[in-house]
Short mmCIF file of C-alpha atoms and ligand atoms in Angstrom, two decimals:
data_model
loop_
_atom_site.label_atom_id
_atom_site.label_comp_id
_atom_site.label_asym_id
_atom_site.label_seq_id
_atom_site.Cartn_x
_atom_site.Cartn_y
_atom_site.Cartn_z
CA MET A 1 0.00 0.00 0.00
CA SER A 2 1.42 3.33 -0.93
CA GLY A 3 -0.48 6.05 0.90
CA GLY A 4 -3.53 8.13 0.16
CA ASP A 5 -2.70 8.18 -3.54
CA ASP A 6 -4.49 4.90 -4.12
CA VAL A 7 -7.95 6.43 -3.75
CA THR A 8 -9.78 6.42 -7.08
CA SER A 9 -11.73 9.32 -8.50
CA SER A 10 -14.95 7.61 -7.32
CA GLY A 11 -13.67 7.94 -3.75
CA GLN A 12 -13.37 4.16 -3.38
CA THR A 13 -10.18 2.67 -2.06
CA ASP A 14 -8.40 1.05 -4.93
CA ARG A 15 -6.94 -1.63 -2.71
CA ARG A 16 -5.11 -3.25 -5.59
CA ARG A 17 -2.13 -1.79 -7.39
CA ALA A 18 -1.30 -2.48 -10.99
CA GLY A 19 0.43 -5.85 -11.20
CA ASP A 20 -1.10 -7.23 -8.01
CA ASP A 21 -2.54 -10.73 -8.22
CA ALA A 22 -5.05 -10.16 -5.42
CA GLN A 23 -5.92 -7.81 -2.59
CA VAL A 24 -4.85 -10.41 -0.05
CA ILE A 25 -2.72 -13.55 -0.39
CA VAL A 26 -3.39 -16.31 2.15
CA VAL A 27 -0.61 -18.90 2.41
CA GLY A 28 -1.88 -22.34 3.50
CA ALA A 29 -5.38 -23.79 3.24
CA GLY A 30 -5.62 -25.53 6.65
CA PRO A 31 -8.24 -24.41 9.20
CA ALA A 32 -6.58 -21.00 9.67
CA GLY A 33 -6.17 -20.24 5.95
CA ALA A 34 -9.56 -21.55 4.82
CA THR A 35 -11.37 -19.65 7.59
CA MET A 36 -9.47 -16.47 6.81
CA ALA A 37 -10.14 -16.79 3.07
CA ALA A 38 -13.85 -17.49 3.63
CA TYR A 39 -14.40 -14.42 5.82
CA LEU A 40 -12.44 -12.17 3.46
CA ALA A 41 -14.16 -13.44 0.31
CA ARG A 42 -17.56 -13.04 1.94
CA ALA A 43 -16.71 -9.39 2.59
CA GLY A 44 -15.97 -8.93 -1.10
CA VAL A 45 -12.18 -9.03 -0.82
CA ASP A 46 -10.30 -10.55 -3.76
CA VAL A 47 -8.33 -13.29 -2.02
CA LEU A 48 -5.85 -15.78 -3.42
CA MET A 49 -5.11 -18.84 -1.27
CA LEU A 50 -1.91 -20.78 -2.03
CA GLU A 51 -1.63 -24.38 -0.80
CA LYS A 52 1.38 -26.64 -1.21
CA SER A 53 -0.55 -29.90 -1.25
CA THR A 54 -3.51 -31.07 -3.31
CA PHE A 55 -6.84 -31.91 -1.65
CA PRO A 56 -7.87 -34.35 -0.36
CA ARG A 57 -4.72 -34.71 1.72
CA GLU A 58 -3.90 -36.16 5.10
CA LYS A 59 -2.98 -33.94 8.05
CA VAL A 60 -1.49 -35.42 11.20
CA CYS A 61 -3.98 -34.56 13.95
CA GLY A 62 -6.20 -36.04 16.66
CA ASP A 63 -9.24 -34.97 14.58
CA GLY A 64 -11.10 -33.90 17.74
CA LEU A 65 -12.92 -30.62 18.29
CA THR A 66 -14.23 -29.45 21.63
CA PRO A 67 -17.30 -27.16 21.63
CA ARG A 68 -14.86 -24.26 21.24
CA GLY A 69 -13.99 -25.53 17.76
CA VAL A 70 -17.59 -26.37 16.90
CA LYS A 71 -18.56 -22.76 17.66
CA GLN A 72 -16.10 -21.61 15.00
CA LEU A 73 -17.65 -23.96 12.43
CA ILE A 74 -21.13 -22.69 13.28
CA ASP A 75 -19.94 -19.08 13.03
CA LEU A 76 -18.66 -19.87 9.54
CA GLY A 77 -22.08 -21.21 8.55
CA ILE A 78 -21.09 -24.88 8.35
CA ASP A 79 -23.72 -27.53 9.05
CA THR A 80 -22.30 -29.48 12.03
CA SER A 81 -25.20 -31.94 12.34
CA GLU A 82 -24.62 -35.70 12.48
CA GLU A 83 -26.58 -35.99 9.22
CA ALA A 84 -23.88 -33.82 7.63
CA GLY A 85 -21.22 -36.35 8.64
CA TRP A 86 -19.97 -35.05 12.00
CA LEU A 87 -19.53 -37.56 14.81
CA HIS A 88 -20.83 -35.80 17.90
CA ASN A 89 -19.55 -36.33 21.43
CA LYS A 90 -21.01 -35.12 24.69
CA GLY A 91 -17.89 -34.73 26.79
CA LEU A 92 -14.50 -35.91 27.89
CA ARG A 93 -13.68 -39.19 29.65
CA VAL A 94 -10.56 -38.73 31.74
CA LEU A 95 -8.46 -41.63 33.07
CA GLY A 96 -5.77 -41.15 35.68
CA GLY A 97 -4.83 -41.91 39.29
CA GLY A 98 -6.80 -45.16 39.10
CA VAL A 99 -10.01 -43.20 38.46
CA THR A 100 -12.14 -42.88 35.31
CA MET A 101 -14.65 -40.08 35.02
CA GLU A 102 -16.93 -38.75 32.36
CA LEU A 103 -17.28 -34.99 32.22
CA ASP A 104 -20.03 -33.64 30.02
CA TRP A 105 -19.30 -30.45 28.08
CA PRO A 106 -20.71 -27.52 30.06
CA GLN A 107 -24.02 -25.86 29.20
CA LEU A 108 -23.01 -22.35 28.13
CA ALA A 109 -24.34 -19.39 26.24
CA THR A 110 -21.15 -18.99 24.19
CA PHE A 111 -20.46 -22.59 23.11
CA PRO A 112 -22.65 -25.48 21.89
CA PRO A 113 -22.99 -28.50 24.23
CA TYR A 114 -21.27 -30.95 21.85
CA GLY A 115 -17.85 -31.60 20.39
CA VAL A 116 -17.16 -33.40 17.10
CA VAL A 117 -14.65 -35.70 15.44
CA ARG A 118 -13.94 -35.64 11.72
CA PRO A 119 -10.73 -36.84 10.04
CA ARG A 120 -8.67 -33.93 8.77
CA GLN A 121 -8.48 -35.54 5.34
CA ASP A 122 -12.14 -34.70 5.00
CA PHE A 123 -12.40 -31.73 7.38
CA ASP A 124 -9.75 -29.60 5.67
CA GLN A 125 -11.17 -30.22 2.21
CA LEU A 126 -14.62 -29.24 3.46
CA LEU A 127 -13.31 -25.95 4.89
CA ALA A 128 -11.25 -25.15 1.78
CA ASP A 129 -14.27 -25.84 -0.46
CA HIS A 130 -16.33 -23.56 1.76
CA ALA A 131 -13.81 -20.74 1.21
CA VAL A 132 -13.83 -21.30 -2.55
CA ARG A 133 -17.64 -21.29 -2.62
CA ALA A 134 -17.50 -17.97 -0.75
CA GLY A 135 -15.43 -16.58 -3.63
CA ALA A 136 -11.78 -17.21 -2.69
CA ARG A 137 -9.45 -18.39 -5.45
CA MET A 138 -7.30 -21.36 -4.45
CA LEU A 139 -4.12 -22.57 -6.14
CA GLN A 140 -3.07 -26.03 -4.98
CA ASN A 141 0.29 -27.71 -5.54
CA THR A 142 1.88 -24.29 -4.93
CA THR A 143 4.62 -24.12 -2.32
CA VAL A 144 5.51 -20.69 -0.99
CA THR A 145 9.25 -20.37 -0.47
CA GLY A 146 9.43 -16.91 1.06
CA ALA A 147 8.11 -13.38 1.20
CA VAL A 148 8.69 -10.69 -1.39
CA VAL A 149 9.86 -7.65 0.56
CA GLU A 150 9.91 -4.19 -1.01
CA ASP A 151 13.42 -2.72 -0.64
CA ARG A 152 12.27 0.86 -0.20
CA THR A 153 9.69 0.29 2.54
CA GLY A 154 10.60 -3.10 4.03
CA ARG A 155 6.98 -4.18 3.54
CA VAL A 156 5.87 -7.62 2.47
CA THR A 157 4.23 -7.15 -0.92
CA GLY A 158 3.90 -10.73 -2.09
CA VAL A 159 5.38 -14.21 -2.01
CA ARG A 160 7.72 -16.36 -4.06
CA ALA A 161 6.48 -19.83 -4.87
CA LYS A 162 7.00 -22.99 -6.87
CA THR A 163 3.87 -24.13 -8.61
CA GLY A 164 2.48 -26.98 -10.67
CA PRO A 165 4.06 -30.26 -11.72
CA GLU A 166 7.05 -28.44 -13.25
CA ARG A 167 7.64 -26.53 -9.98
CA THR A 168 7.69 -23.29 -11.96
CA GLN A 169 9.15 -20.38 -9.98
CA VAL A 170 6.65 -17.57 -9.68
CA ALA A 171 5.94 -14.49 -7.59
CA TYR A 172 2.44 -13.45 -6.52
CA ARG A 173 1.85 -9.90 -5.39
CA ALA A 174 -0.67 -8.33 -3.04
CA PRO A 175 -0.65 -5.46 -0.55
CA LEU A 176 -1.28 -7.91 2.30
CA VAL A 177 -0.05 -11.44 2.97
CA ILE A 178 -1.43 -13.78 5.64
CA ALA A 179 0.80 -16.59 6.91
CA CYS A 180 -1.41 -19.60 7.64
CA ASP A 181 1.30 -22.11 6.73
CA GLY A 182 1.22 -24.00 10.03
CA VAL A 183 4.02 -24.94 12.38
CA SER A 184 6.72 -24.85 9.67
CA ALA A 185 6.11 -21.07 9.48
CA ARG A 186 8.27 -20.74 6.41
CA LEU A 187 6.88 -17.34 5.55
CA ALA A 188 7.46 -15.84 9.01
CA LEU A 189 10.97 -17.30 9.06
CA SER A 190 11.73 -15.71 5.68
CA VAL A 191 11.28 -12.27 7.26
CA GLY A 192 13.17 -13.16 10.43
CA ILE A 193 10.26 -13.89 12.79
CA ASP A 194 11.68 -16.77 14.81
CA LYS A 195 10.23 -19.16 17.35
CA ARG A 196 10.29 -17.93 20.95
CA ASP A 197 12.00 -20.22 23.41
CA ASP A 198 10.19 -18.76 26.39
CA ARG A 199 6.90 -20.30 25.28
CA PRO A 200 5.84 -23.96 25.51
CA MET A 201 6.02 -26.34 22.58
CA GLY A 202 4.66 -29.84 22.27
CA VAL A 203 5.15 -32.82 20.07
CA ALA A 204 2.43 -35.34 19.28
CA VAL A 205 2.06 -38.56 17.31
CA ARG A 206 -1.01 -40.44 16.16
CA ARG A 207 -2.23 -43.46 14.25
CA TYR A 208 -5.61 -44.89 13.27
CA TYR A 209 -6.63 -48.39 14.46
CA ARG A 210 -9.65 -50.48 13.56
CA SER A 211 -11.38 -50.80 16.90
CA PRO A 212 -14.75 -51.75 18.41
CA ARG A 213 -14.48 -48.44 20.27
CA THR A 214 -15.07 -46.48 17.06
CA ASN A 215 -18.44 -45.20 18.30
CA ASP A 216 -18.18 -43.52 21.67
CA ASP A 217 -20.07 -40.57 23.13
CA TYR A 218 -16.90 -39.28 24.78
CA LEU A 219 -13.45 -38.16 23.71
CA GLU A 220 -11.01 -40.07 25.91
CA SER A 221 -7.98 -38.55 27.58
CA HIS A 222 -5.31 -40.59 29.41
CA LEU A 223 -3.41 -38.53 31.98
CA GLU A 224 -1.04 -41.43 32.60
CA LEU A 225 0.54 -43.78 30.09
CA TRP A 226 1.63 -47.18 31.40
CA ASP A 227 4.13 -49.71 30.16
CA ARG A 228 2.55 -53.02 31.22
CA SER A 229 5.10 -55.34 29.59
CA ASP A 230 6.01 -56.55 33.07
CA PRO A 231 2.58 -57.27 34.59
CA GLY A 232 4.05 -57.37 38.10
CA GLU A 233 5.53 -53.90 37.79
CA PRO A 234 3.80 -51.41 35.51
CA ARG A 235 6.04 -48.48 34.64
CA LEU A 236 4.82 -44.91 34.20
CA LEU A 237 5.79 -43.45 30.81
CA PRO A 238 6.10 -39.77 29.93
CA GLY A 239 3.29 -37.95 28.10
CA TYR A 240 -0.49 -37.88 27.82
CA GLY A 241 -2.63 -39.93 25.49
CA TRP A 242 -5.95 -39.72 23.68
CA LEU A 243 -8.36 -42.14 22.06
CA PHE A 244 -10.79 -40.30 19.81
CA PRO A 245 -13.57 -42.35 18.17
CA VAL A 246 -13.89 -41.65 14.45
CA GLY A 247 -17.14 -43.55 13.83
CA ASP A 248 -15.93 -45.19 10.60
CA GLY A 249 -14.63 -48.37 12.25
CA THR A 250 -11.43 -46.69 13.47
CA VAL A 251 -10.14 -44.80 16.48
CA ASN A 252 -7.54 -42.03 16.35
CA ALA A 253 -5.01 -42.95 19.06
CA GLY A 254 -2.20 -40.60 19.96
CA LEU A 255 0.02 -39.08 22.57
CA GLY A 256 1.75 -35.81 23.24
CA ILE A 257 4.70 -34.54 25.27
CA LEU A 258 5.35 -30.97 26.38
CA SER A 259 8.66 -29.18 25.96
CA THR A 260 8.63 -28.64 29.72
CA SER A 261 9.03 -32.40 30.22
CA LYS A 262 12.51 -33.94 30.51
CA ALA A 263 11.48 -36.58 27.97
CA TYR A 264 10.87 -33.94 25.28
CA GLY A 265 13.27 -34.34 22.37
CA ARG A 266 14.91 -37.41 23.93
CA THR A 267 12.20 -39.96 23.37
CA ASP A 268 11.41 -42.31 20.53
CA TYR A 269 7.77 -41.24 20.30
CA ARG A 270 6.74 -44.05 17.99
CA ALA A 271 8.20 -46.70 20.32
CA LEU A 272 6.53 -44.94 23.25
CA MET A 273 3.17 -45.11 21.51
CA LYS A 274 3.54 -48.82 20.75
CA THR A 275 4.54 -49.58 24.34
CA TRP A 276 1.56 -47.68 25.75
CA LEU A 277 -0.98 -49.20 23.38
CA ALA A 278 0.39 -52.75 23.87
CA GLY A 279 -0.67 -52.37 27.51
CA THR A 280 -4.26 -51.38 26.70
CA PRO A 281 -6.91 -54.17 26.74
CA GLU A 282 -6.58 -56.60 23.83
CA GLU A 283 -10.28 -56.23 22.96
CA TRP A 284 -9.85 -52.50 22.25
CA GLY A 285 -7.86 -53.54 19.19
CA PHE A 286 -4.82 -51.24 19.42
CA ARG A 287 -2.46 -53.84 17.98
CA GLU A 288 -0.26 -53.88 14.89
CA GLU A 289 -2.64 -56.05 12.85
CA ASN A 290 -5.43 -53.47 13.25
CA ALA A 291 -3.30 -50.43 12.44
CA VAL A 292 -4.30 -48.27 9.48
CA GLY A 293 -1.33 -46.33 8.13
CA LYS A 294 1.83 -45.32 9.92
CA ILE A 295 2.48 -43.55 13.21
CA GLN A 296 2.97 -39.92 12.23
CA GLY A 297 3.83 -36.90 14.29
CA ALA A 298 4.31 -33.14 14.30
CA ALA A 299 5.08 -30.26 16.62
CA LEU A 300 2.48 -28.24 18.52
CA PRO A 301 3.40 -24.53 18.72
CA MET A 302 1.76 -23.19 21.87
CA GLY A 303 1.00 -20.04 23.83
CA PHE A 304 1.91 -17.51 21.08
CA ASN A 305 5.36 -18.96 20.53
CA ARG A 306 5.92 -16.86 17.40
CA THR A 307 5.50 -13.08 17.55
CA PRO A 308 4.95 -10.35 16.45
CA HIS A 309 1.67 -11.46 14.95
CA TYR A 310 1.72 -8.46 12.62
CA GLN A 311 4.72 -6.91 10.91
CA ALA A 312 4.90 -4.71 7.81
CA GLY A 313 2.16 -6.25 5.68
CA LEU A 314 2.37 -9.79 7.08
CA LEU A 315 -0.08 -11.32 9.60
CA LEU A 316 0.56 -14.63 11.38
CA VAL A 317 -2.53 -16.76 12.00
CA GLY A 318 -3.07 -20.22 13.57
CA ASP A 319 -0.07 -22.50 14.13
CA ALA A 320 2.12 -20.05 12.19
CA GLY A 321 1.58 -17.67 15.13
CA GLY A 322 1.88 -20.41 17.80
CA MET A 323 -1.82 -20.36 18.66
CA VAL A 324 -2.21 -23.87 20.16
CA ASN A 325 -3.78 -23.93 23.64
CA PRO A 326 -1.02 -24.86 26.15
CA PHE A 327 -3.60 -26.35 28.53
CA ASN A 328 -4.84 -29.11 26.23
CA GLY A 329 -3.01 -29.06 22.87
CA GLU A 330 -6.14 -28.01 20.96
CA GLY A 331 -5.24 -26.01 17.87
CA ILE A 332 -8.06 -26.05 15.30
CA ALA A 333 -10.41 -23.86 17.32
CA TYR A 334 -7.68 -21.29 17.91
CA ALA A 335 -6.50 -21.33 14.30
CA MET A 336 -10.06 -20.47 13.29
CA GLU A 337 -10.54 -17.91 16.06
CA SER A 338 -7.35 -16.07 15.21
CA ALA A 339 -8.36 -16.16 11.52
CA LYS A 340 -11.66 -14.51 12.36
CA LEU A 341 -9.94 -11.77 14.35
CA ALA A 342 -7.37 -11.24 11.60
CA ALA A 343 -10.04 -11.14 8.88
CA ASP A 344 -11.91 -8.46 10.80
CA CYS A 345 -8.81 -6.25 10.97
CA VAL A 346 -7.97 -6.80 7.30
CA ILE A 347 -11.51 -6.02 6.14
CA HIS A 348 -11.46 -2.80 8.14
CA ALA A 349 -7.99 -1.89 6.90
CA LEU A 350 -8.99 -2.35 3.26
CA ALA A 351 -12.00 -0.10 3.69
CA ARG A 352 -9.87 2.86 4.78
CA PRO A 353 -8.64 5.54 2.40
CA THR A 354 -5.14 6.26 3.72
CA ALA A 355 -2.13 4.06 4.33
CA ALA A 356 -1.68 5.36 7.88
CA SER A 357 -5.24 4.56 8.82
CA ARG A 358 -5.05 1.10 7.22
CA GLU A 359 -1.89 0.40 9.18
CA GLN A 360 -3.66 1.33 12.39
CA ALA A 361 -6.40 -1.24 11.68
CA LEU A 362 -3.79 -3.93 10.94
CA ARG A 363 -1.81 -3.18 14.10
CA HIS A 364 -4.94 -3.94 16.03
CA TYR A 365 -4.71 -7.66 15.17
CA PRO A 366 -1.99 -8.58 17.73
CA VAL A 367 -3.87 -6.54 20.30
CA ALA A 368 -7.12 -8.37 19.51
CA VAL A 369 -5.57 -11.86 19.83
CA ARG A 370 -3.84 -10.83 23.04
CA GLN A 371 -7.10 -9.51 24.43
CA ALA A 372 -8.90 -12.71 23.47
CA LEU A 373 -6.30 -15.26 24.57
CA GLY A 374 -3.22 -13.60 26.09
CA GLY A 375 -4.02 -13.94 29.79
CA TYR A 376 -5.41 -17.45 29.33
CA TYR A 377 -2.32 -18.57 27.39
CA ARG A 378 -0.01 -17.08 29.98
CA MET A 379 -1.78 -19.16 32.62
CA GLY A 380 -1.46 -22.15 30.27
CA GLY A 381 2.30 -21.57 30.05
CA ILE A 382 2.57 -21.70 33.85
CA PHE A 383 0.37 -24.82 33.89
CA SER A 384 2.56 -26.54 31.30
CA LYS A 385 5.68 -25.83 33.40
CA LEU A 386 4.00 -27.32 36.46
CA ILE A 387 2.81 -30.50 34.79
CA GLY A 388 6.18 -30.92 33.05
CA ASN A 389 7.41 -31.93 36.51
CA PRO A 390 6.47 -35.63 36.97
CA LEU A 391 6.13 -35.21 40.74
CA VAL A 392 3.58 -32.42 40.41
CA MET A 393 1.72 -34.43 37.79
CA ARG A 394 1.68 -37.57 39.95
CA VAL A 395 0.35 -35.67 42.97
CA ALA A 396 -2.21 -33.83 40.83
CA THR A 397 -3.49 -37.04 39.24
CA ARG A 398 -3.57 -39.06 42.44
CA TYR A 399 -5.21 -36.42 44.63
CA GLY A 400 -6.87 -34.29 41.99
CA MET A 401 -8.86 -36.96 40.17
CA PRO A 402 -11.04 -38.06 43.10
CA ILE A 403 -12.03 -34.46 43.93
CA GLU A 404 -15.59 -33.21 44.06
CA PRO A 405 -17.68 -33.09 40.88
CA LEU A 406 -17.93 -29.31 41.13
CA MET A 407 -14.18 -28.94 41.09
CA ARG A 408 -13.88 -31.34 38.16
CA ARG A 409 -16.29 -29.20 36.17
CA PHE A 410 -14.17 -26.18 36.98
CA VAL A 411 -11.01 -27.94 35.76
CA LEU A 412 -12.70 -29.02 32.51
CA LYS A 413 -13.87 -25.47 31.85
CA LEU A 414 -10.38 -24.12 32.46
CA LEU A 415 -8.45 -26.72 30.47
CA ALA A 416 -10.79 -26.69 27.48
CA GLY A 417 -11.32 -22.92 27.49
CA LEU A 418 -15.07 -23.45 27.85
CA TYR A 419 -16.46 -20.63 29.94
CA ASP A 420 -18.85 -17.75 29.34
CA PRO A 421 -16.76 -14.58 29.59
CA LYS A 422 -19.79 -12.32 30.13
CA ASP A 423 -22.83 -14.01 31.63
CA GLY A 424 -21.54 -17.27 33.08
CA ASP A 425 -21.78 -18.92 36.49
CA VAL A 426 -19.39 -18.41 39.38
CA MET A 427 -16.76 -20.75 37.85
CA ASP A 428 -16.90 -18.87 34.55
CA ARG A 429 -16.49 -15.55 36.35
CA LEU A 430 -13.52 -16.89 38.30
CA ILE A 431 -11.74 -18.04 35.14
CA THR A 432 -12.57 -14.83 33.29
CA THR A 433 -11.23 -12.72 36.17
CA ALA A 434 -8.06 -14.82 36.43
CA THR A 435 -7.37 -14.49 32.69
CA ARG A 436 -7.86 -10.73 32.90
CA LEU A 437 -5.58 -10.37 35.91
CA THR A 438 -2.82 -12.51 34.41
CA PRO A 439 -0.45 -10.39 32.31
CA SER A 440 -0.88 -11.29 28.67
CA ALA A 441 1.37 -13.89 26.97
C1 LIG B 501 -0.54 -35.37 16.39
C2 LIG B 501 -1.36 -34.10 16.52
C3 LIG B 501 -2.64 -34.20 17.04
C4 LIG B 501 -3.44 -33.03 17.14
N1 LIG B 501 -4.71 -33.18 17.59
C5 LIG B 501 -5.54 -32.10 17.60
C6 LIG B 501 -6.91 -32.26 17.94
O1 LIG B 501 -7.41 -33.37 18.17
N2 LIG B 501 -7.69 -31.15 17.96
C7 LIG B 501 -7.19 -29.91 17.67
O2 LIG B 501 -7.94 -28.93 17.73
N3 LIG B 501 -5.89 -29.74 17.33
C8 LIG B 501 -5.06 -30.80 17.27
N4 LIG B 501 -3.76 -30.64 16.86
C9 LIG B 501 -3.29 -29.30 16.46
C10 LIG B 501 -3.84 -28.94 15.08
O3 LIG B 501 -3.53 -29.97 14.17
C11 LIG B 501 -3.25 -27.60 14.58
O4 LIG B 501 -3.24 -26.67 15.63
C12 LIG B 501 -4.06 -27.05 13.40
O5 LIG B 501 -3.97 -27.91 12.28
C13 LIG B 501 -3.56 -25.64 13.01
O6 LIG B 501 -4.20 -25.19 11.84
P1 LIG B 501 -3.42 -24.21 10.82
O7 LIG B 501 -4.38 -23.95 9.72
O8 LIG B 501 -2.83 -23.10 11.56
O9 LIG B 501 -2.19 -25.09 10.28
P2 LIG B 501 -2.21 -26.43 9.43
O10 LIG B 501 -3.39 -27.25 9.74
O11 LIG B 501 -0.87 -27.05 9.62
O12 LIG B 501 -2.37 -25.95 7.94
C14 LIG B 501 -1.28 -25.34 7.26
C15 LIG B 501 -1.53 -25.48 5.76
O13 LIG B 501 -0.53 -24.77 5.06
C16 LIG B 501 0.03 -25.57 4.06
N5 LIG B 501 1.42 -25.13 3.90
C17 LIG B 501 2.46 -25.30 4.75
N6 LIG B 501 3.57 -24.73 4.27
C18 LIG B 501 3.22 -24.17 3.09
C19 LIG B 501 3.95 -23.46 2.11
N7 LIG B 501 5.25 -23.18 2.28
N8 LIG B 501 3.31 -23.04 1.00
C20 LIG B 501 1.99 -23.31 0.81
N9 LIG B 501 1.25 -24.00 1.71
C21 LIG B 501 1.86 -24.41 2.83
C22 LIG B 501 -0.09 -26.99 4.57
O14 LIG B 501 -0.07 -27.95 3.54
C23 LIG B 501 -1.45 -26.92 5.28
O15 LIG B 501 -2.51 -27.19 4.42
C24 LIG B 501 -2.92 -31.77 16.76
C25 LIG B 501 -1.62 -31.68 16.25
C26 LIG B 501 -0.85 -32.83 16.13
C27 LIG B 501 0.55 -32.73 15.59
#
């Protein structure tokens, strides 16, 4: 953008300069990118979404959405009914400290009372199609290799990419670029925005298994993983596990480890997963002969571990901005939430006649994400440090699990970010106050 000179004689902002390929380029068509592109296109913005893979494609994930994620789908206008192919769940089953409990999702004004599971292979295609139907243009098989930065101003004015079967080198230009390229964050790295070491990180692996547990009303979370190869002496393993029913004959089984744990970076995660699952009941089916595909893993960038979220024409959204919730490793909901906040700022920026005023609207994005999640993520960072200590975790599981139902509901609300910020009950007010009092991440 080059100042007030790009206002046309009709008084409209000519948001595009000669030679631009779009008003906004969105890099990556995962949940962050597709949500961003859908909101922008709906507002009449000419948006070009560049995606390195070709749909349908697999994405390593647990495939589970809490009501926080479902709210984002509903906001986007997506039909989340079971008839439309979503497997609903009514809460979280937590196992730990010798106790199993089923916690139903809370009844709230802000969030629906159900979560869903849908494999990312299908989920991501559905979201990308939604964005295209809203008017976004999508180029698949197009890998962005870095930002185009204008020498004179230092602003990002486009991206370099390799596209098509011939991997043709191209540049696409637009006054604004949105990095939704996930944890690899290639675009942010190309302009020197590095990962912050003072924020938590996680690593997680998952695999699908054919299992009779494929239909379950609850997502299942294992606070302790046991090696039961010696039946006389079970051994506690590092990490936390999940078993998410997919409803198609399979279960998505996986585990994660936080960077605050000593085992982080020093563990063979695939071997760990096999050891844990070998100790689960035979009839659940988590054995080699029932496995579908390989064990695959990826990093979980948490608690805003890449900032600034806005810099000279480039916005970081979703995993690219480290938006995963440090309390529970959930990332889809937050990728979509940050996309919505970013889209709002971009739409407002593009409607303004001068460069200075547009810049002001764009600078609001980091403020908006901090206001929405900063205090909560800071608390999550402290939480992740605490539970990285096995002693704290052991005490918390042993003595925390049998606590009163009321307390358990409080913990679920806190860990899953499911509270009404404005008109909730006493637990909601307590969490809201704590997040406001905690200095932002
Ligand atoms: C094992 C595991 C389990 C998880 N389980 C859950 C779960 O159950 N629920 C949950 O909410 N979250 C879960 N998460 C986190 C969740 O997967 C992420 O937070 C979420 O996918 C972030 O969305 P995103 O759009 O920001 O990034 P991504 O989903 O990673 O999307 C990025 C997109 O950009 C594309 N891309 C990347 N680089 C380029 C490039 N250079 N050029 C062009 N395109 C590019 C990619 O192909 C991809 O389509 C899990 C993560 C892992 C690793």
